[in-house]
Short mmCIF file of N, CA and C in Angstrom, two decimals:
data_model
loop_
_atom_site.label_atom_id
_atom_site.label_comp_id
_atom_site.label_asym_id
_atom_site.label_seq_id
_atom_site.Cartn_x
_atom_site.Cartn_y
_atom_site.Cartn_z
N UNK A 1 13.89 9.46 -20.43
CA UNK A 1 13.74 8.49 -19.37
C UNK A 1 12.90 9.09 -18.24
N UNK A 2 12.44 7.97 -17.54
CA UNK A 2 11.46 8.64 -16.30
C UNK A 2 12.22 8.96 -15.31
N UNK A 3 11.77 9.59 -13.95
CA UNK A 3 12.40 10.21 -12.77
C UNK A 3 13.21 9.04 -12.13
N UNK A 4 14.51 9.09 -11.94
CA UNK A 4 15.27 8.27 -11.30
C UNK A 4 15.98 8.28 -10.21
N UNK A 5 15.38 7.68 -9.07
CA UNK A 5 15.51 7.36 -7.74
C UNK A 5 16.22 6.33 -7.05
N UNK A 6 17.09 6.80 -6.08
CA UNK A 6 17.69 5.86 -5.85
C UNK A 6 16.87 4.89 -4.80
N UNK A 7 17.22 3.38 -4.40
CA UNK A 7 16.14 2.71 -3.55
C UNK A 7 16.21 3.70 -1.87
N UNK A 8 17.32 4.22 -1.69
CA UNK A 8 17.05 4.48 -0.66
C UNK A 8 16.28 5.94 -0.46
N UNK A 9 16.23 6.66 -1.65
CA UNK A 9 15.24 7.85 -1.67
C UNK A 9 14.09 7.10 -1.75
N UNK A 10 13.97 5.88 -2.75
CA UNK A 10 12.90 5.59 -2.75
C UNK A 10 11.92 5.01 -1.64
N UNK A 11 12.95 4.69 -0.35
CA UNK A 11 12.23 3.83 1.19
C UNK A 11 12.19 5.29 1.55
N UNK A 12 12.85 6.21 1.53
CA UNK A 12 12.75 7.55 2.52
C UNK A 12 11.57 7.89 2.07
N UNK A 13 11.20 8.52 0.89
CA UNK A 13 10.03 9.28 0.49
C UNK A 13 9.16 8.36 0.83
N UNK A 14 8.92 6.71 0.23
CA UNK A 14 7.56 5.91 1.18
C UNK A 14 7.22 6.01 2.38
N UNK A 15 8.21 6.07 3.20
CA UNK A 15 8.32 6.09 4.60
C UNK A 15 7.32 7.91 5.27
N UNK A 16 8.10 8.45 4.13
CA UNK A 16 7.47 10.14 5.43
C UNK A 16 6.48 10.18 4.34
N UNK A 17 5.92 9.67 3.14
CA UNK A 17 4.48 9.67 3.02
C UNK A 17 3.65 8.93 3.86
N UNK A 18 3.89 7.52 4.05
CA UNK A 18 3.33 7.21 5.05
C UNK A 18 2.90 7.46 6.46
N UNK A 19 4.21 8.42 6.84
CA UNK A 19 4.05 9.04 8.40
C UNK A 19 3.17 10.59 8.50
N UNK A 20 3.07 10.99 7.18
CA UNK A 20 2.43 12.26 6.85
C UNK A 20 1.26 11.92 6.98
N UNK A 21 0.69 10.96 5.96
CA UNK A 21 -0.99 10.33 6.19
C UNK A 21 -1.49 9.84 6.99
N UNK A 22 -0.55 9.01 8.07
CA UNK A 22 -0.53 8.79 8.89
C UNK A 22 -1.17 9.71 10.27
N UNK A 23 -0.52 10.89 10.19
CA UNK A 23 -0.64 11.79 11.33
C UNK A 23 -1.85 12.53 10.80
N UNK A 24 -1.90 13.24 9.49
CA UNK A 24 -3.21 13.78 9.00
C UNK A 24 -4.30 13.10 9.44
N UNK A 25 -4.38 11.28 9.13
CA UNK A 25 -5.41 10.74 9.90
C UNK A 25 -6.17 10.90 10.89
N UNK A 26 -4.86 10.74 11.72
CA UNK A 26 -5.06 10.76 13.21
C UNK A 26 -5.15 12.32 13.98
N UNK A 27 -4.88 13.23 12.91
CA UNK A 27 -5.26 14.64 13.14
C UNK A 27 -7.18 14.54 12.97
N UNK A 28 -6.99 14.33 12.03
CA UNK A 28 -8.45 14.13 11.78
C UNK A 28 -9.58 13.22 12.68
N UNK A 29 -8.74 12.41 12.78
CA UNK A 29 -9.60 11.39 13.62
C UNK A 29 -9.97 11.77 15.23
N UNK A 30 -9.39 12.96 15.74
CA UNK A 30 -8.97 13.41 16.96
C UNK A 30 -10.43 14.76 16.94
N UNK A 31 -10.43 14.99 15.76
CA UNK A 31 -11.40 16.04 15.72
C UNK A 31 -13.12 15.58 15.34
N UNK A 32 -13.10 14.26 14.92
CA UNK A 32 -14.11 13.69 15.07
C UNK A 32 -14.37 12.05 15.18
N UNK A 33 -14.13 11.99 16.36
CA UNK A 33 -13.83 10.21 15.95
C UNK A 33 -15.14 9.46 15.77
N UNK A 34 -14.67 8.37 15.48
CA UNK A 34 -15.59 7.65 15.04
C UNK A 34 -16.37 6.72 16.30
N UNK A 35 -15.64 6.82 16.80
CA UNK A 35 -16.09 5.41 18.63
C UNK A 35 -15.77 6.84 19.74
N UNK A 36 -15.97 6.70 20.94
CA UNK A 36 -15.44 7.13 22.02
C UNK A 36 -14.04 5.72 22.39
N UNK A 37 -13.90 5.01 21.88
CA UNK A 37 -13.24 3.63 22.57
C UNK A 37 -11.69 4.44 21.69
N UNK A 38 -10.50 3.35 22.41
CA UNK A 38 -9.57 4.09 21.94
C UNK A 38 -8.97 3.23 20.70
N UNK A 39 -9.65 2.58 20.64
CA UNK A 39 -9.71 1.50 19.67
C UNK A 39 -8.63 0.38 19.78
N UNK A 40 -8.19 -0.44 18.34
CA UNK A 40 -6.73 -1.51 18.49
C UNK A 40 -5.64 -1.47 18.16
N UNK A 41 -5.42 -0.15 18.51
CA UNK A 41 -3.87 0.74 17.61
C UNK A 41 -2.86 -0.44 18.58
N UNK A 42 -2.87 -1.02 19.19
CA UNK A 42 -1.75 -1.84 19.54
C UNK A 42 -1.54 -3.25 18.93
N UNK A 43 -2.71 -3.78 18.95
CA UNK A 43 -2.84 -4.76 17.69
C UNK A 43 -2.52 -4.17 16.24
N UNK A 44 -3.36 -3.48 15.99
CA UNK A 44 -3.02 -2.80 14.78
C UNK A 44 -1.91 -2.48 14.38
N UNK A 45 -0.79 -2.03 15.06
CA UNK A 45 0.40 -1.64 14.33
C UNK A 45 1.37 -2.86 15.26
N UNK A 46 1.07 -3.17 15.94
CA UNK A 46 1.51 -4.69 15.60
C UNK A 46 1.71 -5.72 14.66
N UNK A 47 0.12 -5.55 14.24
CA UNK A 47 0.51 -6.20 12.78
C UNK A 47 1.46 -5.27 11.67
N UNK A 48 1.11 -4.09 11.82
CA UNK A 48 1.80 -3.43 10.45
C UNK A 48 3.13 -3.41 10.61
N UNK A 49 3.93 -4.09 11.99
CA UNK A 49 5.17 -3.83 12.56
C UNK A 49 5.07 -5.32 12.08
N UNK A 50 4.92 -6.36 12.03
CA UNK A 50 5.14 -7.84 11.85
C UNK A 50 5.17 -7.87 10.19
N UNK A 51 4.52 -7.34 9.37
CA UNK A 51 3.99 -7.30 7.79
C UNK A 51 4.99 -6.36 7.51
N UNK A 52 5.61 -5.03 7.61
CA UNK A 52 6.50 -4.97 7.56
C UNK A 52 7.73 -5.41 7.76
N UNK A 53 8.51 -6.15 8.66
CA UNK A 53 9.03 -7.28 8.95
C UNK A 53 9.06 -8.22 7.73
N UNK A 54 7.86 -8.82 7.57
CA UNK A 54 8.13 -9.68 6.72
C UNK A 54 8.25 -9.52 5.25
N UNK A 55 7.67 -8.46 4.91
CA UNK A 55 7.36 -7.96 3.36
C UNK A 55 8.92 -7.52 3.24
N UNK A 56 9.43 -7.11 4.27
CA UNK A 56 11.15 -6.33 4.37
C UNK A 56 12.22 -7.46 3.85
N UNK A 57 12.11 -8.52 4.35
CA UNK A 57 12.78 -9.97 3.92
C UNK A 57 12.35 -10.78 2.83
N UNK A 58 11.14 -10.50 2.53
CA UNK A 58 10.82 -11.15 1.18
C UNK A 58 11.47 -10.25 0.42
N UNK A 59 10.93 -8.70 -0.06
CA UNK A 59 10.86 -8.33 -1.02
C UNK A 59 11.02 -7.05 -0.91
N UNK A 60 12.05 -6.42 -0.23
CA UNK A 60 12.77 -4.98 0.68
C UNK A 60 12.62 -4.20 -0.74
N UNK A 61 13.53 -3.92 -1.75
CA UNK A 61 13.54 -3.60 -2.59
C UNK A 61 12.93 -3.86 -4.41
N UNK A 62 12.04 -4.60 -3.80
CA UNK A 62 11.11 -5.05 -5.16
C UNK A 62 10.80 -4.21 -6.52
N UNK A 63 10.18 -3.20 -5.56
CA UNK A 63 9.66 -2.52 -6.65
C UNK A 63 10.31 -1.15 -7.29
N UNK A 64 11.46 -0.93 -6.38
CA UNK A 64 12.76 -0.36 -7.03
C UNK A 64 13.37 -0.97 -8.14
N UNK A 65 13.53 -2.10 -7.62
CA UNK A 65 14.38 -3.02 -8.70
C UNK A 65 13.56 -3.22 -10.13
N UNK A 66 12.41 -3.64 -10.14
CA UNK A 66 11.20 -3.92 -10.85
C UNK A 66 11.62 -2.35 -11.91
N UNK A 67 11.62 -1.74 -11.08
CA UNK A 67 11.18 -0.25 -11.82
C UNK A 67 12.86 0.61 -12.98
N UNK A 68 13.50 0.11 -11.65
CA UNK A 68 14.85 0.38 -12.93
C UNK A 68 14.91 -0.64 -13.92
N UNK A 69 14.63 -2.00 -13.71
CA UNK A 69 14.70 -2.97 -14.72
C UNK A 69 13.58 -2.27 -16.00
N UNK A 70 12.20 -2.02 -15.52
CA UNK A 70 11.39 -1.70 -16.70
C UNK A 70 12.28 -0.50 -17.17
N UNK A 71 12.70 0.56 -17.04
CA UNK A 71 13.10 1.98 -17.59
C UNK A 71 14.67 0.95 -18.27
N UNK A 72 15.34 0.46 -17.30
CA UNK A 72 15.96 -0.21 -18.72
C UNK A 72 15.86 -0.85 -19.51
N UNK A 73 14.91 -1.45 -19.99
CA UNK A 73 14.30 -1.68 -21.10
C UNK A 73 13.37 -1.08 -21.85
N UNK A 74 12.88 0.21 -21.34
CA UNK A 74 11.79 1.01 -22.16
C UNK A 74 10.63 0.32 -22.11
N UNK A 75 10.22 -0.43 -20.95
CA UNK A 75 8.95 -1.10 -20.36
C UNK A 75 8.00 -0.01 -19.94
N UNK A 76 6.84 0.30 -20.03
CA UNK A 76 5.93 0.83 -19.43
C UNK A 76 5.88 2.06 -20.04
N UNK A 77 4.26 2.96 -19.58
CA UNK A 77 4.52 4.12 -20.43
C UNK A 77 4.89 5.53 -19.91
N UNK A 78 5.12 5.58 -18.30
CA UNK A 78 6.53 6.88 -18.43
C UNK A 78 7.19 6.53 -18.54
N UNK A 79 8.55 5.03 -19.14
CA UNK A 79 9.49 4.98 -19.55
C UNK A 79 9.69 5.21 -21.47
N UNK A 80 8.29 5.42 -21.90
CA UNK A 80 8.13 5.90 -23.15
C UNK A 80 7.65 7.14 -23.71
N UNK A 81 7.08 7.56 -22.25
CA UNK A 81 7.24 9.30 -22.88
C UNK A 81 7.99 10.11 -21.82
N UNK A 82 8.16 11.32 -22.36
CA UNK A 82 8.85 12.35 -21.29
C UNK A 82 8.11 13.10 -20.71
N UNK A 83 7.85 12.82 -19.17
CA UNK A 83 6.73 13.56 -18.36
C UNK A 83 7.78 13.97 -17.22
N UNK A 84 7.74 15.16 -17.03
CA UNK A 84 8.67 15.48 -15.46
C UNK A 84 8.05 15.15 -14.29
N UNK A 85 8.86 15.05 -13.36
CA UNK A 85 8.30 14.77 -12.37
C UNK A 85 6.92 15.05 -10.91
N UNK A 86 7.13 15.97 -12.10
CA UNK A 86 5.77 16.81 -11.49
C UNK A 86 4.55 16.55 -12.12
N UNK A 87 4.35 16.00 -13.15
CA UNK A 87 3.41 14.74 -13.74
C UNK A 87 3.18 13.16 -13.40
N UNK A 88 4.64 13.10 -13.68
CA UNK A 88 5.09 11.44 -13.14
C UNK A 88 4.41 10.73 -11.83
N UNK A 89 4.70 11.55 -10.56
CA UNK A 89 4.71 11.15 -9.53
C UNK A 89 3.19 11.27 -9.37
N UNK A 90 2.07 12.07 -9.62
CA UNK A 90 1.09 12.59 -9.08
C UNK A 90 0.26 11.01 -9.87
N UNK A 91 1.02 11.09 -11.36
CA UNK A 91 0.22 9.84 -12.30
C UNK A 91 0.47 8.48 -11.72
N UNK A 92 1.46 8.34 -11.12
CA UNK A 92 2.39 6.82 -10.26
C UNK A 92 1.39 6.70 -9.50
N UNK A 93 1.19 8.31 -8.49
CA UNK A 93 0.11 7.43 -7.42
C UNK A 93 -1.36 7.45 -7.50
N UNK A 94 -1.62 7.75 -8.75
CA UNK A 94 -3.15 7.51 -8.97
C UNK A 94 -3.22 5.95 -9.79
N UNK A 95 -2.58 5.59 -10.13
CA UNK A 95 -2.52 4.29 -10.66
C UNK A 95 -2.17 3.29 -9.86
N UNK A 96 -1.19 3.37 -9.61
CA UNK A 96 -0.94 2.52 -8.06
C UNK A 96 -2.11 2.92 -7.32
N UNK A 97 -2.91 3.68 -6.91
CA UNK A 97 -3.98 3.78 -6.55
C UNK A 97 -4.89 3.01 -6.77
N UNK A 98 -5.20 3.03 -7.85
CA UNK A 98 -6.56 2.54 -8.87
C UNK A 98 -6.32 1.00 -8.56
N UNK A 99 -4.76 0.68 -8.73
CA UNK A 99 -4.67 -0.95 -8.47
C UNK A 99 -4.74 -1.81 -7.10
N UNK A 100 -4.68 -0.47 -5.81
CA UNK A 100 -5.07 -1.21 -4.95
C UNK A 100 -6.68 -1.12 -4.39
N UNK A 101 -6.89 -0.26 -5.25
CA UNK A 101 -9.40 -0.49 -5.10
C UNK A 101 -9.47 -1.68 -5.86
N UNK A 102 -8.40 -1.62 -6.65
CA UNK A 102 -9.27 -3.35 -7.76
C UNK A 102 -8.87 -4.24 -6.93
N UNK A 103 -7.50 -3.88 -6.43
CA UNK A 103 -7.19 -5.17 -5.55
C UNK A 103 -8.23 -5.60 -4.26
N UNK A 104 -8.45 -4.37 -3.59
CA UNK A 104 -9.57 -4.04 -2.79
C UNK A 104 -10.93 -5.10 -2.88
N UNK A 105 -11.56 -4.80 -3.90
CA UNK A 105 -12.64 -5.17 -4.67
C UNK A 105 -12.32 -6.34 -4.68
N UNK A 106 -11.45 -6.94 -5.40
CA UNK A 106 -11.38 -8.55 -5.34
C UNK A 106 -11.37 -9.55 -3.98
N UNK A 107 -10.54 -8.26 -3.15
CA UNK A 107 -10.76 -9.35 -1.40
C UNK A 107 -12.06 -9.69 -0.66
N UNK A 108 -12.92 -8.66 -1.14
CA UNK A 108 -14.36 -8.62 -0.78
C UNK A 108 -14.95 -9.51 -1.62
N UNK A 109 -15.06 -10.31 -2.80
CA UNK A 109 -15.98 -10.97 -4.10
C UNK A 109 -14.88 -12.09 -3.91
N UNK A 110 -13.49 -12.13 -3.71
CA UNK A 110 -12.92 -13.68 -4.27
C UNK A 110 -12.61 -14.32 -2.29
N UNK A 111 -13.47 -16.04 -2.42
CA UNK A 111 -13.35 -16.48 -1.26
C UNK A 111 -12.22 -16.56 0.06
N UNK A 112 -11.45 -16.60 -1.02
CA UNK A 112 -10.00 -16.88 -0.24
C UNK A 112 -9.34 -15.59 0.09
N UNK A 113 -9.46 -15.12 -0.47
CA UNK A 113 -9.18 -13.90 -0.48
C UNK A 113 -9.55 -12.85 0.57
N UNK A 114 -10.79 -13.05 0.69
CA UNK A 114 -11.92 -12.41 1.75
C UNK A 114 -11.27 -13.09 2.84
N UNK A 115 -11.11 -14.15 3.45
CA UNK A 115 -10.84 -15.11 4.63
C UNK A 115 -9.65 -14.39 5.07
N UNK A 116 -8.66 -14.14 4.19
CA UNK A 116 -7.22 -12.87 4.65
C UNK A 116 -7.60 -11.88 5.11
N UNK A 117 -8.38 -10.92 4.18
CA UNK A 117 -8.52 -9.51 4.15
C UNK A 117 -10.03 -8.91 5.55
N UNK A 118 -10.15 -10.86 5.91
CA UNK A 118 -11.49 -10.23 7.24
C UNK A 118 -10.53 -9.88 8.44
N UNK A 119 -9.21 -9.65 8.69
CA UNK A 119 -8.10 -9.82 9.37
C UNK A 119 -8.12 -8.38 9.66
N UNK A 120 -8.51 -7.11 8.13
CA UNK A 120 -8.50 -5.91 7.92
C UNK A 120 -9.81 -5.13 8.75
N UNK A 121 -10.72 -6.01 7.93
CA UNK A 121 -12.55 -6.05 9.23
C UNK A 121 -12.84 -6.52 10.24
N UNK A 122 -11.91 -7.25 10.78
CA UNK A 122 -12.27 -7.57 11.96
C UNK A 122 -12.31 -6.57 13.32
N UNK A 123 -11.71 -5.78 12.81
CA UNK A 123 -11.17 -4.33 13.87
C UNK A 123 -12.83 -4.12 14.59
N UNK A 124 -12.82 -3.84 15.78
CA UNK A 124 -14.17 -3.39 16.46
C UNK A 124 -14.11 -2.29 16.57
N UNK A 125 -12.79 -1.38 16.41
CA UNK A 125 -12.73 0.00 16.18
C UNK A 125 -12.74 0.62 15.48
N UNK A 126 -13.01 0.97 14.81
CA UNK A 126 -12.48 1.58 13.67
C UNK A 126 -12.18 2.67 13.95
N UNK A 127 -10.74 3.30 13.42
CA UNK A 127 -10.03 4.06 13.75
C UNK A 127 -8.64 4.50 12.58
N UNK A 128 -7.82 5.48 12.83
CA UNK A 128 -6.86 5.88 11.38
C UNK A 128 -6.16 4.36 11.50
N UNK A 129 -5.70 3.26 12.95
CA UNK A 129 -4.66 2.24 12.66
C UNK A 129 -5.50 1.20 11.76
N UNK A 130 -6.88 1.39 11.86
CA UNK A 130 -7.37 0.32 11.13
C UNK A 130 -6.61 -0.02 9.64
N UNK A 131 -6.31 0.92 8.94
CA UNK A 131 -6.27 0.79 7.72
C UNK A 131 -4.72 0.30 7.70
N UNK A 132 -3.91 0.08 8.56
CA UNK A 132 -2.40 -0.74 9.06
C UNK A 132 -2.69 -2.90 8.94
N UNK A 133 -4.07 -2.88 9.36
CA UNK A 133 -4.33 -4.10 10.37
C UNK A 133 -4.37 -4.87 8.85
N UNK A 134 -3.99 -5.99 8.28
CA UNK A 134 -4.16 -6.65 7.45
C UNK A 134 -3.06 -8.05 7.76
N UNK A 135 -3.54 -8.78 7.00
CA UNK A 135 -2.80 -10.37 7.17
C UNK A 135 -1.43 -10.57 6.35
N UNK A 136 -0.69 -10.96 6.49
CA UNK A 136 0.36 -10.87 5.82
C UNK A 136 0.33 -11.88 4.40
N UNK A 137 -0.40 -12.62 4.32
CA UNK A 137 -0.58 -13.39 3.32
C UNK A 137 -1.57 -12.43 2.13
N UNK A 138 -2.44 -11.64 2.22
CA UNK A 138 -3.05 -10.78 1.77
C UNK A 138 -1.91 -10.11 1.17
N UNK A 139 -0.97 -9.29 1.90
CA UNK A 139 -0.04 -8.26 1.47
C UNK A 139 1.17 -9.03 0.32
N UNK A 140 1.41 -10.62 1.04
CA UNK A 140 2.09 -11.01 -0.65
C UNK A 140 1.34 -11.14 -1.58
N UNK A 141 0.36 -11.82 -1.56
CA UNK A 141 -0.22 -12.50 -2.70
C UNK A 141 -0.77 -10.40 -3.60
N UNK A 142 -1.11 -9.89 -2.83
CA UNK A 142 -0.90 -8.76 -3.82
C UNK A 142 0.72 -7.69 -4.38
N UNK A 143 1.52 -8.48 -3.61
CA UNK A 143 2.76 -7.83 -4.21
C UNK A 143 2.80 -8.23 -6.11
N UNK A 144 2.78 -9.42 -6.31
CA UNK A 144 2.95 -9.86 -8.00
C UNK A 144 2.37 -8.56 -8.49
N UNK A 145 0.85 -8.69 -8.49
CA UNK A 145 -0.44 -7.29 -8.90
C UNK A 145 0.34 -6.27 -9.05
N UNK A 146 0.94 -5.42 -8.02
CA UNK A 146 1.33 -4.59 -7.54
C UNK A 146 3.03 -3.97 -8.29
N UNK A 147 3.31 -5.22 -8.21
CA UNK A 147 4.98 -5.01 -9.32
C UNK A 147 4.43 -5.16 -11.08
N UNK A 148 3.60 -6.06 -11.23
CA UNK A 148 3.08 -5.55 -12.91
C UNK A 148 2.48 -4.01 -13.01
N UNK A 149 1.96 -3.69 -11.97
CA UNK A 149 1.40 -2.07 -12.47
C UNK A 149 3.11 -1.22 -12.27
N UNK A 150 4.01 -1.73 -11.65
CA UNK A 150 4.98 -0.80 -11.36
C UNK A 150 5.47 -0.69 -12.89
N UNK A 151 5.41 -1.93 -13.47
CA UNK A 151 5.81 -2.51 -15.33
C UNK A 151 5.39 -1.49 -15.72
N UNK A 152 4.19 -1.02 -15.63
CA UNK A 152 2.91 -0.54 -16.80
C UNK A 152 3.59 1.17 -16.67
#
């Protein structure tokens, strides 16, 4: 069976990856920014404070659930081979990766799609919160996407 997590390891570890990349960003961004302006980190994580919010009440534990359901059934393929976790995890997030550039790619080429995701471009700053700023309708309509690769 694959590495088994409980949901609340599983919000902890999302959470201080996120606050890790987070700060690396903004480490980075401090040493060469991109604007002199201080950019829309208040808008910006505004929204990511509202989209969280809402993604939390739709679908808090989704892809926990998603993920013990596939391993109990022998869905997907680290629930069919034996990879430790020191394979597992590095392979989880290059794939989950890969699915959010395709997802990426499609907001830019599909109409409707684009009209959400200009919510992400609209920023006049660009800056580490930019990559927070997105529409909340964008962030469901790619949850489905997002729980079939959790399947795979």
């Amino acid at each position: 069976m694959g590495v088994v997590m409980t949901e609340t390891e599983y919000q902890i570890g999302k959470s201080v990856g996120f606050v890790l990349a987070l700060v690396m960003v903004l480490g980075l961004q401090s040493l060469r920014p991109h604007s002199g302006r201080q950019g829309s980190w208040r808008v910006n994580t505004s929204l990511w404070a509202l989209n969280a919010a809402i993604l939390g009440l739709l679908c808090a534990g989704c892809a926990c659930a998603v993920s013990r359901w596939a391993e109990a059934h022998e869905i997907g393929l680290l629930n069919r081979i034996e990879l430790g976790a020191w394979a597992a995890i590095p392979l989880t997030v290059l794939v989950m990766d890969f699915v959010s550039y395709v997802w990426h790619r499609a907001n830019h080429r599909i109409s409707l799609l684009w009209r959400l995701h200009q919510v992400h471009h609209s920023d006049s700053n660009f800056t580490a919160t930019t990559a927070l700023r997105f529409h909340f309708g964008e962030l469901i309509l790619a949850l489905p996407l997002r729980l079939v690769a959790v399947l795979s």
